[in-house]
Amino acid sequence: MEALVAIAVGALTGCGIYLMLRGRTFPVILGLSLLSYAVNLFLVSSGRLTVGAWSIITYGQERYPDPLPQALVLTAIVIGFAMTAFVLVLALRANFDLGTDHVDGVKGSDR
Amino acid sequence: MNHLMIAPVLLPCLTAVLLLFLAKQDKGIQRAVSVLSTFAMVAISLALVAQAGQGGYGVYALGDWPIPFGIILVLDRLSAGMVLLTSVVAVGSLLYAIQGWDLKGTNYHALFQFQIMGLNGAFLTGDIFNLFVFFEVLLIASYGLLLHGGGADRVRAGLQYVVVNLTGSAFFLIALGIIYGTLGTLNMADMAAKASTINPELVPVLQAGAFLLLVVFSIKAAVLPLYFWLPGAYRAASAPVAALFAIMTKVGVYSILRVFTLVFGPEGGAVANIALPILIPAGLLTLGMAALGALAARDLRTLLAYLVIVSVGTLLVALGISGQEALAAGLYYMAHSTVVVAGLFLLAELIKDQRGAREDTLLPAPAVRQPAILGSLFFLGAMGVAGLPPLSGFVGKALVLRSAVDSPHMGWIFGVILGGSLLSLVALSRAGSVLFWKTEGSGDARNPAATATGGALLPVILFVGFTAILVLAAGPIYAYLDAMAGQLADPTGYISGVLGGGN
């Protein structure tokens, strides 16, 4: 199970960083989103993976997963959602103001 | 429980909410509310400095949850001092902004108050995930403030600034995940208590988390090779926003100081003093490259942005030397450099408005309309930043160099700091002589309305005058900073003070 989560986090991070290094703003934003998915998955797994138990105190349940990372991930998801919305609108505005969606903000920056 | 400690976070937050409701009202009312709140913030921070000056650690448990499990605010001399520094810079920036900048976009004052809230929260918090949350609050307010006024240049610089900081936030979360997974707690005092006793198998993982945290704070603090976002962003920002941004890099330096003297400090066991070998080389390289950048700058605001990075490099060197004397010197230098650079950014715009089409590029242009007052303020500010006696820059640099005398790297530290000062001095002299003396052409190209009013000059005079106060009152100020550094050099005191509930 840990291997699966680790591979997923790694794949998402790798794809996210690759996209963030692209030359156009929209792939950069997609890359940031993928990176934030990877980060949120990583945060959940920092509380160790527990199968078949939930975080609510229940009669007869001995093992409980750690509830704190779940709270941390909720915070991170909400913050990430607001930031993604903001950066999308900013990229649209930049495309309108600068006439190009190249990350350097200068037309014809590609060689 | 003493509720004054939450006021630096609550007051700006409630003011911002009130300002949002007043968004459609007369501008005079919004300005009055904002100014009153910021002045009240100065008074509160002075009260907190007095409270912290009695020694000990004030602890405020939010929601009254038990201490290692809930989120806490911690008031020690360093937090109080940083909150006071924020309030001082905020007052000056706001007094400048109400001269006209706040009308150039919507909701300037609300964003400004949210920014103050984020800064104060970051300085006061005792919980590392709460530090992340307040970082995000101050970052998103800064995005809005940076873009205030619009225009293609600002949007271009803003997009790059936003993407760099979003990446930094993602890395911050990864580091927090690693640290929580190894230490099992997010409370900084508890982390420090547990860092020395973790399972030896987890030590490499914790070291990786620590260094990733150092990278994140270095992005914020603008350390080489992570400072390339700064010159473009600070150059594009409007003047009051650039002045407020002078304290934003200091949030990164404060975080490095807090986390790496407390959690990964001398009591850390396997992860003790983990960042210490890196800080001096990083600081010296940052200083050197930024001094070269200042020399190469083509306009005044880029020059000032590189001088901000020079001051960050000097601060990192002071942190790297470690020990009470070096920390006190670094804190004095931090107070000086923040305020004087804020004043210079405000002055740069006053100069820029009076030079016509050339604006603040370092090329000959028609003479400014008010050379006497602007020139003398620039002269004093430049003396302060470059470190010439008798202003506080000299005192700060001398203190840092004196604390480096016993360090094994003394030669490098003296060489690079003094060389960097020389280069900044050359850059500032050249800028000053081009801006004020190498005039060409007649004054017809100048904007006829651009005369610096008393209201716009007042914050500049206040900031530049602050350097004089730092020198004249250097004795008592240094005594307080020395006690501050003494608290920082004693992490055991922090741990037992905070986990014991404070006093």
Coordinates of C-alpha atoms in Angstrom, one line a residue:
Chain A
M1 CA 0.0 0.0 0.0
E2 CA 2.8 2.4 0.9
A3 CA 4.5 1.6 -2.4
L4 CA 1.4 2.5 -4.3
V5 CA 1.0 5.9 -2.5
A6 CA 4.7 6.6 -2.9
I7 CA 4.6 5.9 -6.6
A8 CA 1.5 8.1 -7.0
V9 CA 3.1 11.0 -5.1
G10 CA 6.3 10.7 -7.1
A11 CA 4.5 10.5 -10.5
L12 CA 2.3 13.5 -9.7
T13 CA 5.3 15.5 -8.4
G14 CA 7.4 14.6 -11.5
C15 CA 4.6 15.5 -13.9
G16 CA 3.9 18.7 -12.0
I17 CA 7.4 19.9 -12.0
Y18 CA 7.9 19.1 -15.6
L19 CA 4.8 21.1 -16.5
M20 CA 5.8 24.0 -14.3
L21 CA 9.0 24.4 -16.3
R22 CA 7.1 24.9 -19.5
G23 CA 7.1 28.1 -21.4
R24 CA 3.4 29.0 -21.4
T25 CA 1.3 30.0 -18.5
F26 CA -1.5 27.4 -18.7
P27 CA 0.8 24.4 -18.5
V28 CA 2.5 26.1 -15.5
I29 CA -0.8 26.4 -13.7
L30 CA -1.7 22.7 -14.5
G31 CA 1.7 21.8 -13.1
L32 CA 1.0 23.7 -9.9
S33 CA -2.3 21.9 -9.6
L34 CA -0.6 18.5 -10.0
L35 CA 2.1 19.4 -7.5
S36 CA -0.6 20.4 -5.0
Y37 CA -2.4 17.1 -5.5
A38 CA 0.9 15.3 -4.8
V39 CA 1.6 17.4 -1.8
N40 CA -1.9 16.8 -0.3
L41 CA -1.5 13.1 -0.9
F42 CA 1.9 13.2 0.9
L43 CA 0.4 15.1 3.8
V44 CA -2.3 12.5 4.3
S45 CA 0.3 9.7 4.2
S46 CA 2.5 11.5 6.8
G47 CA 0.1 10.2 9.4
R48 CA 0.9 6.7 8.3
L49 CA -1.6 4.7 6.2
T50 CA -4.2 2.8 8.2
V51 CA -6.6 0.5 6.4
G52 CA -10.1 -0.3 7.7
A53 CA -10.3 2.2 10.6
W54 CA -11.8 5.6 10.8
S55 CA -11.0 8.7 12.9
I56 CA -14.1 8.7 15.0
I57 CA -14.0 7.1 18.4
T58 CA -16.0 3.9 18.1
Y59 CA -16.7 1.1 20.6
G60 CA -14.6 -1.9 19.8
Q61 CA -12.1 -0.1 17.5
E62 CA -8.5 -0.4 18.8
R63 CA -6.5 1.3 16.0
Y64 CA -7.3 4.8 14.9
P65 CA -5.7 6.7 12.0
D66 CA -4.1 10.0 12.8
P67 CA -6.8 12.7 12.4
L68 CA -4.4 15.7 12.4
P69 CA -3.0 15.2 8.9
Q70 CA -6.6 15.0 7.6
A71 CA -7.1 18.5 9.1
L72 CA -3.9 19.7 7.6
V73 CA -4.9 18.4 4.2
L74 CA -8.2 20.2 4.4
T75 CA -6.5 23.4 5.2
A76 CA -4.0 22.9 2.4
I77 CA -6.7 22.0 -0.2
V78 CA -8.7 25.1 0.7
I79 CA -5.7 27.4 0.4
G80 CA -4.6 25.7 -2.8
F81 CA -8.1 26.1 -4.3
A82 CA -8.1 29.8 -3.6
M83 CA -4.6 30.2 -5.0
T84 CA -5.4 28.3 -8.2
A85 CA -8.4 30.4 -8.8
F86 CA -6.4 33.5 -8.3
V87 CA -3.5 32.5 -10.5
L88 CA -5.8 31.4 -13.3
V89 CA -7.5 34.8 -13.4
L90 CA -4.1 36.5 -13.2
A91 CA -2.8 34.4 -16.2
L92 CA -5.8 35.3 -18.2
R93 CA -5.3 39.0 -17.4
A94 CA -1.6 38.7 -18.2
N95 CA -2.5 37.2 -21.6
F96 CA -4.8 40.1 -22.2
D97 CA -2.4 42.8 -21.0
L98 CA 0.7 41.5 -22.5
G99 CA -0.7 40.0 -25.7
T100 CA 1.1 36.7 -25.1
D101 CA 0.8 33.8 -22.7
H102 CA 4.6 33.2 -22.6
V103 CA 5.9 33.0 -19.1
D104 CA 8.5 35.7 -19.8
G105 CA 5.7 38.1 -20.6
V106 CA 7.5 39.1 -23.8
K107 CA 6.2 38.2 -27.2
G108 CA 8.4 36.1 -29.3
S109 CA 10.5 34.8 -26.4
D110 CA 10.7 31.3 -27.9
R111 CA 13.8 30.6 -29.9
Chain B
M1 CA -5.4 35.1 30.1
N2 CA -3.8 38.2 28.6
H3 CA -5.8 38.8 25.4
L4 CA -3.5 41.6 24.2
M5 CA -1.4 39.0 22.4
I6 CA -4.1 38.2 19.9
A7 CA -4.7 41.8 19.1
P8 CA -2.0 42.2 16.5
V9 CA -3.8 39.5 14.5
L10 CA -7.4 40.4 15.3
L11 CA -7.3 44.1 15.0
P12 CA -6.1 44.2 11.4
C13 CA -8.4 41.4 10.5
L14 CA -11.5 43.1 11.9
T15 CA -10.4 46.4 10.4
A16 CA -10.1 44.7 7.0
V17 CA -13.6 43.2 7.3
L18 CA -15.0 46.6 8.3
L19 CA -13.2 48.2 5.3
L20 CA -14.7 45.6 3.0
F21 CA -18.2 46.6 4.2
L22 CA -17.2 50.3 3.7
A23 CA -15.9 49.7 0.2
K24 CA -18.6 51.8 -1.4
Q25 CA -18.3 54.6 1.1
D26 CA -16.4 57.9 0.9
K27 CA -12.7 57.4 0.6
G28 CA -12.1 59.7 3.5
I29 CA -13.9 57.3 5.9
Q30 CA -11.9 54.3 4.6
R31 CA -8.6 56.2 5.0
A32 CA -9.6 57.3 8.5
V33 CA -10.5 53.8 9.6
S34 CA -7.3 52.4 8.2
V35 CA -5.0 55.0 9.7
L36 CA -6.6 54.8 13.1
S37 CA -6.3 51.0 13.1
T38 CA -2.6 51.2 12.1
F39 CA -1.8 53.8 14.8
A40 CA -3.6 51.6 17.3
M41 CA -1.5 48.7 16.1
V42 CA 1.7 50.7 16.9
A43 CA 0.4 51.4 20.4
I44 CA -0.4 47.7 20.9
S45 CA 3.0 46.6 19.7
L46 CA 4.7 49.0 22.1
A47 CA 2.7 47.5 24.9
L48 CA 3.7 44.1 23.8
V49 CA 7.4 45.1 23.6
A50 CA 7.1 46.4 27.2
Q51 CA 5.4 43.2 28.3
A52 CA 8.0 40.9 26.6
G53 CA 10.8 43.1 28.0
Q54 CA 10.0 41.7 31.5
G55 CA 11.4 38.4 30.4
G56 CA 9.7 35.1 30.2
Y57 CA 7.4 33.8 27.5
G58 CA 3.8 34.8 27.1
V59 CA 1.7 31.9 25.7
Y60 CA -1.8 32.3 24.3
A61 CA -3.6 29.1 23.6
L62 CA -6.1 29.6 20.9
G63 CA -9.4 28.0 21.9
D64 CA -7.8 27.1 25.2
W65 CA -6.8 23.7 23.9
P66 CA -4.0 22.0 26.0
I67 CA -0.6 23.2 25.0
P68 CA 1.2 20.7 22.8
F69 CA -2.0 19.8 21.0
G70 CA -3.6 23.2 20.2
I71 CA -2.3 26.2 18.3
I72 CA -0.5 28.7 20.4
L73 CA 0.9 32.2 20.0
V74 CA 4.2 32.9 21.8
L75 CA 5.3 36.3 22.9
D76 CA 9.0 36.6 23.5
R77 CA 11.2 39.6 22.9
L78 CA 11.8 38.7 19.3
S79 CA 8.1 38.3 18.3
A80 CA 7.3 41.6 20.0
G81 CA 10.2 43.4 18.3
M82 CA 9.2 42.1 14.9
V83 CA 5.6 43.1 15.4
L84 CA 6.7 46.6 16.4
L85 CA 9.0 46.8 13.3
T86 CA 6.0 45.7 11.1
S87 CA 3.8 48.4 12.7
V88 CA 6.4 51.1 12.1
V89 CA 6.9 50.2 8.4
A90 CA 3.1 49.9 8.0
V91 CA 2.4 53.4 9.4
G92 CA 4.9 55.0 7.0
S93 CA 3.7 53.0 4.0
L94 CA 0.0 53.9 4.8
L95 CA 0.8 57.6 5.3
Y96 CA 2.3 57.6 1.8
A97 CA -0.4 55.6 0.3
I98 CA -3.2 57.9 1.3
Q99 CA -1.6 60.7 -0.8
G100 CA -3.2 59.1 -3.8
W101 CA -2.0 55.6 -4.4
D102 CA -4.9 53.9 -2.7
L103 CA -7.3 55.3 -5.2
K104 CA -5.7 53.6 -8.2
G105 CA -7.4 50.2 -7.7
T106 CA -10.0 48.7 -5.5
N107 CA -9.8 47.6 -1.9
Y108 CA -6.3 48.8 -1.2
H109 CA -6.8 49.4 2.5
A110 CA -8.5 46.0 3.1
L111 CA -5.6 44.2 1.4
F112 CA -3.2 46.3 3.4
Q113 CA -4.8 45.3 6.7
F114 CA -4.9 41.7 5.7
Q115 CA -1.2 41.9 4.9
I116 CA -0.5 43.3 8.4
M117 CA -2.5 40.5 9.9
G118 CA -0.5 37.9 8.0
L119 CA 2.8 39.5 9.1
N120 CA 1.9 39.8 12.7
G121 CA 0.5 36.3 12.8
A122 CA 3.7 34.8 11.3
F123 CA 5.8 36.6 13.9
L124 CA 3.7 35.6 16.9
T125 CA 2.8 32.0 16.1
G126 CA 4.3 29.1 18.0
D127 CA 3.0 26.4 15.7
I128 CA 4.7 25.6 12.4
F129 CA 1.6 24.7 10.4
N130 CA 0.1 28.0 11.7
L131 CA 3.2 29.7 10.3
F132 CA 2.3 28.2 6.9
V133 CA -1.2 29.5 7.2
F134 CA -0.1 33.0 8.1
F135 CA 2.5 32.8 5.3
E136 CA -0.3 32.2 2.9
V137 CA -2.4 35.0 4.3
L138 CA 0.4 37.5 3.9
L139 CA 1.3 36.1 0.5
I140 CA -2.1 36.3 -1.0
A141 CA -2.5 39.9 0.3
S142 CA 0.9 40.7 -1.2
Y143 CA -0.3 39.4 -4.6
G144 CA -3.2 41.7 -4.5
L145 CA -1.1 44.6 -3.3
L146 CA 1.7 44.0 -5.9
L147 CA -0.9 44.1 -8.7
H148 CA -2.5 47.2 -7.3
G149 CA -2.6 49.9 -10.0
G150 CA -2.4 47.4 -12.9
G151 CA -0.5 47.9 -16.1
A152 CA 1.5 45.4 -18.2
D153 CA 4.7 45.6 -16.2
R154 CA 3.0 45.0 -12.9
V155 CA 1.0 42.0 -14.3
R156 CA 4.1 40.5 -15.8
A157 CA 6.1 40.8 -12.6
G158 CA 3.1 39.8 -10.6
L159 CA 2.6 36.5 -12.5
Q160 CA 6.2 35.5 -11.9
Y161 CA 6.1 36.5 -8.3
V162 CA 2.9 34.5 -7.7
V163 CA 4.2 31.3 -9.4
V164 CA 7.4 31.4 -7.5
N165 CA 5.6 31.8 -4.2
L166 CA 3.0 29.1 -5.0
T167 CA 5.9 26.7 -5.7
G168 CA 7.5 27.7 -2.4
S169 CA 4.2 27.0 -0.6
A170 CA 4.0 23.5 -2.1
F171 CA 7.5 22.8 -0.9
F172 CA 6.6 24.2 2.5
L173 CA 3.8 21.7 2.8
I174 CA 6.1 18.8 1.8
A175 CA 8.6 19.9 4.5
L176 CA 5.8 20.1 7.0
G177 CA 4.6 16.6 6.1
I178 CA 8.1 15.2 6.5
I179 CA 8.5 17.0 9.9
Y180 CA 5.1 15.9 11.2
G181 CA 5.7 12.4 10.0
T182 CA 9.0 12.1 11.9
L183 CA 8.4 14.2 15.0
G184 CA 4.7 13.7 15.5
T185 CA 4.0 17.3 16.5
L186 CA 3.6 20.7 15.0
N187 CA 4.1 22.8 18.1
M188 CA 7.6 24.4 17.8
A189 CA 8.5 24.0 21.4
D190 CA 7.3 20.4 21.4
M191 CA 9.3 19.7 18.1
A192 CA 12.4 21.1 19.8
A193 CA 11.8 18.8 22.8
K194 CA 11.3 15.8 20.6
A195 CA 14.0 16.4 17.9
S196 CA 16.8 15.1 20.1
T197 CA 15.1 11.8 20.9
I198 CA 13.8 10.5 17.6
N199 CA 14.3 7.0 16.3
P200 CA 17.8 7.0 14.6
E201 CA 16.3 5.5 11.5
L202 CA 14.2 8.6 10.9
V203 CA 17.2 11.0 11.3
P204 CA 18.0 11.3 7.6
V205 CA 14.3 11.9 6.8
L206 CA 14.2 14.7 9.4
Q207 CA 17.4 16.2 8.0
A208 CA 15.8 16.2 4.5
G209 CA 12.7 18.0 6.0
A210 CA 14.9 20.5 7.7
F211 CA 16.8 21.4 4.6
L212 CA 13.7 21.6 2.6
L213 CA 12.3 24.0 5.2
L214 CA 15.5 26.0 4.8
V215 CA 15.0 26.2 1.0
V216 CA 11.4 27.4 1.5
F217 CA 12.5 30.1 3.9
S218 CA 15.3 31.1 1.6
I219 CA 12.8 31.6 -1.3
K220 CA 11.0 34.0 1.0
A221 CA 14.1 35.7 2.3
A222 CA 15.7 36.0 -1.2
V223 CA 18.9 34.1 -0.8
L224 CA 21.1 33.1 -3.7
P225 CA 20.1 31.2 -5.9
L226 CA 16.5 31.8 -5.0
Y227 CA 16.4 35.6 -5.2
F228 CA 15.8 36.2 -8.8
W229 CA 12.1 36.9 -8.3
L230 CA 12.9 39.9 -6.1
P231 CA 14.3 42.7 -8.3
G232 CA 11.5 42.4 -10.9
A233 CA 8.8 42.2 -8.4
Y234 CA 10.0 45.1 -6.2
R235 CA 10.7 47.3 -9.2
A236 CA 7.2 46.8 -10.5
A237 CA 5.4 47.4 -7.2
S238 CA 3.9 50.8 -6.4
A239 CA 5.9 52.8 -3.9
P240 CA 3.9 52.2 -0.7
V241 CA 3.7 48.5 -1.5
A242 CA 7.4 48.3 -2.2
A243 CA 8.1 50.0 1.2
L244 CA 5.9 47.4 2.9
F245 CA 7.6 44.6 1.0
A246 CA 10.8 45.7 2.8
I247 CA 9.7 43.6 5.7
M248 CA 8.5 40.6 3.7
T249 CA 12.1 39.3 3.2
K250 CA 12.6 39.7 6.9
V251 CA 9.8 37.2 7.5
G252 CA 11.9 34.6 5.8
V253 CA 15.0 35.6 7.8
Y254 CA 12.9 35.5 11.0
S255 CA 11.6 32.0 10.2
I256 CA 15.1 30.7 9.6
L257 CA 16.2 32.3 12.9
R258 CA 13.3 30.9 14.8
V259 CA 13.3 27.4 13.5
F260 CA 17.0 26.8 13.2
T261 CA 17.9 28.1 16.6
L262 CA 15.0 26.4 18.3
V263 CA 14.1 23.1 16.7
F264 CA 17.3 22.4 14.9
G265 CA 19.5 24.4 17.2
P266 CA 22.2 23.4 19.7
E267 CA 20.0 21.1 21.6
G268 CA 18.8 19.1 18.6
G269 CA 20.7 15.9 19.1
A270 CA 21.2 14.2 15.8
V271 CA 19.9 17.3 13.9
A272 CA 21.7 19.9 16.0
N273 CA 22.9 23.0 14.2
I274 CA 22.1 21.5 10.9
A275 CA 21.9 24.7 8.9
L276 CA 24.8 26.4 10.5
P277 CA 27.5 25.3 8.0
I278 CA 25.5 26.6 5.1
L279 CA 24.4 30.0 6.4
I280 CA 27.7 31.8 6.2
P281 CA 28.6 30.7 2.6
A282 CA 25.0 31.3 1.5
G283 CA 25.0 34.8 3.1
L284 CA 28.3 35.8 1.6
L285 CA 27.5 34.6 -1.9
T286 CA 24.1 36.4 -1.7
L287 CA 25.8 39.5 -0.6
G288 CA 28.4 39.4 -3.3
M289 CA 26.1 38.7 -6.1
A290 CA 23.6 41.2 -5.0
A291 CA 26.3 43.9 -4.7
L292 CA 27.2 43.2 -8.3
G293 CA 23.6 43.4 -9.2
A294 CA 23.3 46.8 -7.5
L295 CA 26.3 48.0 -9.6
A296 CA 24.6 46.7 -12.8
A297 CA 21.2 48.2 -12.1
R298 CA 19.8 50.5 -14.7
D299 CA 17.3 52.2 -12.6
L300 CA 17.0 53.3 -9.0
R301 CA 14.3 50.9 -7.9
T302 CA 16.2 47.8 -9.2
L303 CA 19.3 49.2 -7.3
L304 CA 17.3 49.4 -4.1
A305 CA 15.9 45.9 -4.6
Y306 CA 19.4 44.5 -4.9
L307 CA 20.3 46.5 -1.7
V308 CA 17.5 44.6 0.0
I309 CA 19.2 41.4 -1.0
V310 CA 22.5 42.7 0.2
S311 CA 21.0 43.3 3.6
V312 CA 19.6 39.7 3.7
G313 CA 23.0 38.3 2.9
T314 CA 24.5 40.3 5.8
L315 CA 21.8 39.0 8.1
L316 CA 22.4 35.4 7.1
V317 CA 26.1 35.9 7.9
A318 CA 25.2 37.2 11.3
L319 CA 22.9 34.2 11.9
G320 CA 25.6 31.8 10.7
I321 CA 28.2 33.2 13.1
S322 CA 25.7 32.4 15.8
G323 CA 26.1 33.2 19.5
Q324 CA 24.5 36.0 21.4
E325 CA 26.6 38.8 20.2
A326 CA 26.2 38.0 16.5
L327 CA 22.4 37.5 16.9
A328 CA 22.1 40.9 18.6
A329 CA 24.1 42.5 15.8
G330 CA 22.0 40.9 13.2
L331 CA 18.8 42.0 14.9
Y332 CA 20.0 45.6 15.1
Y333 CA 21.0 45.5 11.4
M334 CA 17.6 44.0 10.5
A335 CA 15.7 46.9 12.2
H336 CA 17.9 49.4 10.5
S337 CA 17.9 48.0 7.0
T338 CA 14.1 47.4 6.8
V339 CA 13.2 50.9 7.7
V340 CA 15.9 52.7 5.7
V341 CA 15.1 50.7 2.5
A342 CA 11.4 51.3 3.0
G343 CA 12.1 55.1 3.1
L344 CA 14.3 54.9 0.0
F345 CA 11.6 53.1 -2.0
L346 CA 9.1 55.9 -1.2
L347 CA 11.7 58.5 -2.1
A348 CA 12.5 56.7 -5.4
E349 CA 9.0 57.2 -6.5
L350 CA 9.0 60.9 -5.6
I351 CA 12.2 61.3 -7.6
K352 CA 10.8 59.2 -10.5
D353 CA 7.7 61.4 -10.8
Q354 CA 9.8 64.5 -11.2
R355 CA 12.1 63.4 -14.0
G356 CA 9.7 63.2 -16.9
A357 CA 10.0 60.5 -19.5
R358 CA 13.3 59.1 -18.1
E359 CA 11.6 58.2 -14.8
D360 CA 14.1 56.6 -12.5
T361 CA 16.5 55.1 -15.0
L362 CA 20.1 56.1 -14.3
L363 CA 20.4 58.3 -17.4
P364 CA 20.6 62.1 -17.6
A365 CA 17.3 63.8 -17.6
P366 CA 15.8 67.2 -16.8
A367 CA 16.6 68.4 -13.2
V368 CA 14.1 67.4 -10.6
R369 CA 11.8 70.1 -9.3
Q370 CA 12.8 69.9 -5.7
P371 CA 16.5 69.0 -5.7
A372 CA 17.2 70.3 -2.2
I373 CA 14.8 68.2 -0.1
L374 CA 14.9 65.1 -2.3
G375 CA 18.6 65.2 -2.8
S376 CA 19.4 65.6 0.9
L377 CA 16.9 62.8 1.8
F378 CA 18.6 60.6 -0.8
F379 CA 22.0 61.4 0.6
L380 CA 21.0 60.5 4.1
G381 CA 19.2 57.4 3.0
A382 CA 22.1 56.3 0.9
M383 CA 24.5 56.9 3.7
G384 CA 22.3 54.7 5.9
V385 CA 22.1 51.9 3.5
A386 CA 25.7 51.8 2.5
G387 CA 26.9 51.8 6.1
L388 CA 28.6 55.2 6.4
P389 CA 29.0 56.8 9.8
P390 CA 27.3 58.3 11.7
L391 CA 24.1 56.7 10.8
S392 CA 22.8 53.3 11.9
G393 CA 24.0 51.4 8.9
F394 CA 27.6 51.9 10.1
V395 CA 26.7 50.9 13.7
G396 CA 24.9 47.8 12.4
K397 CA 27.7 46.7 10.1
A398 CA 30.4 47.4 12.7
L399 CA 28.5 45.2 15.2
V400 CA 28.2 42.4 12.8
L401 CA 31.9 42.6 11.9
R402 CA 32.9 42.8 15.5
S403 CA 31.0 39.6 16.3
A404 CA 32.8 37.9 13.4
V405 CA 36.3 38.5 14.8
D406 CA 36.5 35.2 16.6
S407 CA 34.9 33.2 13.8
P408 CA 37.1 30.8 11.7
H409 CA 35.8 32.5 8.6
M410 CA 36.7 36.0 9.7
G411 CA 38.8 36.8 6.6
W412 CA 36.0 35.9 4.2
I413 CA 33.3 37.7 6.2
F414 CA 35.3 40.9 6.6
G415 CA 36.3 40.8 2.9
V416 CA 32.9 40.2 1.4
I417 CA 30.9 42.5 3.7
L418 CA 33.3 45.4 3.3
G419 CA 33.7 44.7 -0.4
G420 CA 29.9 44.6 -0.7
S421 CA 29.6 47.9 1.1
L422 CA 32.2 49.5 -1.2
L423 CA 30.2 48.3 -4.3
S424 CA 26.9 49.5 -2.9
L425 CA 28.5 52.8 -2.1
V426 CA 29.8 53.2 -5.7
A427 CA 26.4 52.2 -7.1
L428 CA 24.6 54.7 -4.8
S429 CA 27.0 57.5 -5.6
R430 CA 26.7 57.0 -9.3
A431 CA 22.9 56.8 -9.0
G432 CA 22.8 60.0 -6.9
S433 CA 25.1 62.0 -9.2
V434 CA 23.1 61.0 -12.3
L435 CA 19.7 61.6 -10.8
F436 CA 20.5 65.0 -9.3
W437 CA 23.6 66.5 -11.0
K438 CA 23.9 65.1 -14.5
T439 CA 20.9 67.0 -15.8
E440 CA 20.2 67.7 -19.5
G441 CA 17.3 69.1 -21.3
S442 CA 14.7 71.6 -20.1
G443 CA 12.0 71.0 -17.6
D444 CA 9.2 71.0 -20.1
A445 CA 9.0 67.2 -20.3
R446 CA 8.2 66.9 -16.6
N447 CA 4.8 66.2 -15.3
P448 CA 3.6 69.6 -14.1
A449 CA 1.7 68.2 -11.2
A450 CA 4.5 66.2 -9.7
T451 CA 5.6 68.1 -6.7
A452 CA 6.3 66.1 -3.5
T453 CA 3.8 67.3 -1.0
G454 CA 4.5 67.5 2.7
G455 CA 2.2 64.5 3.2
A456 CA 4.3 62.3 0.9
L457 CA 7.6 63.5 2.3
L458 CA 6.6 62.9 5.9
P459 CA 7.0 59.1 5.9
V460 CA 10.3 59.4 4.1
I461 CA 11.6 61.8 6.7
L462 CA 10.2 59.6 9.5
F463 CA 12.0 56.5 8.1
V464 CA 15.3 58.3 7.4
G465 CA 15.0 59.9 10.9
F466 CA 14.5 56.4 12.4
T467 CA 18.1 55.6 11.5
A468 CA 19.2 58.7 13.5
I469 CA 17.1 57.4 16.4
L470 CA 18.7 54.0 16.1
V471 CA 22.1 55.7 16.6
L472 CA 21.2 58.2 19.3
A473 CA 19.3 55.6 21.4
A474 CA 21.7 52.8 20.4
G475 CA 22.5 52.0 24.0
P476 CA 19.1 51.1 25.3
I477 CA 18.1 49.5 22.0
Y478 CA 21.1 47.3 21.9
A479 CA 20.5 46.3 25.5
Y480 CA 17.0 45.1 24.6
L481 CA 18.3 43.4 21.5
D482 CA 21.0 41.7 23.5
A483 CA 18.4 40.4 25.9
M484 CA 16.4 39.2 22.8
A485 CA 19.5 37.4 21.5
G486 CA 20.0 35.9 25.0
Q487 CA 16.5 34.4 24.8
L488 CA 17.2 33.0 21.4
A489 CA 20.5 31.5 22.4
D490 CA 18.6 29.6 25.2
P491 CA 16.2 27.2 23.4
T492 CA 15.8 25.1 26.6
G493 CA 14.3 28.2 28.3
Y494 CA 11.8 28.6 25.4
I495 CA 10.8 24.9 25.5
S496 CA 10.2 24.8 29.2
G497 CA 8.7 28.2 29.3
V498 CA 6.2 27.5 26.5
L499 CA 5.3 23.9 27.4
G500 CA 4.9 24.9 31.0
G501 CA 2.2 27.3 30.0
G502 CA 4.1 30.5 29.8
N503 CA 4.2 33.3 32.4

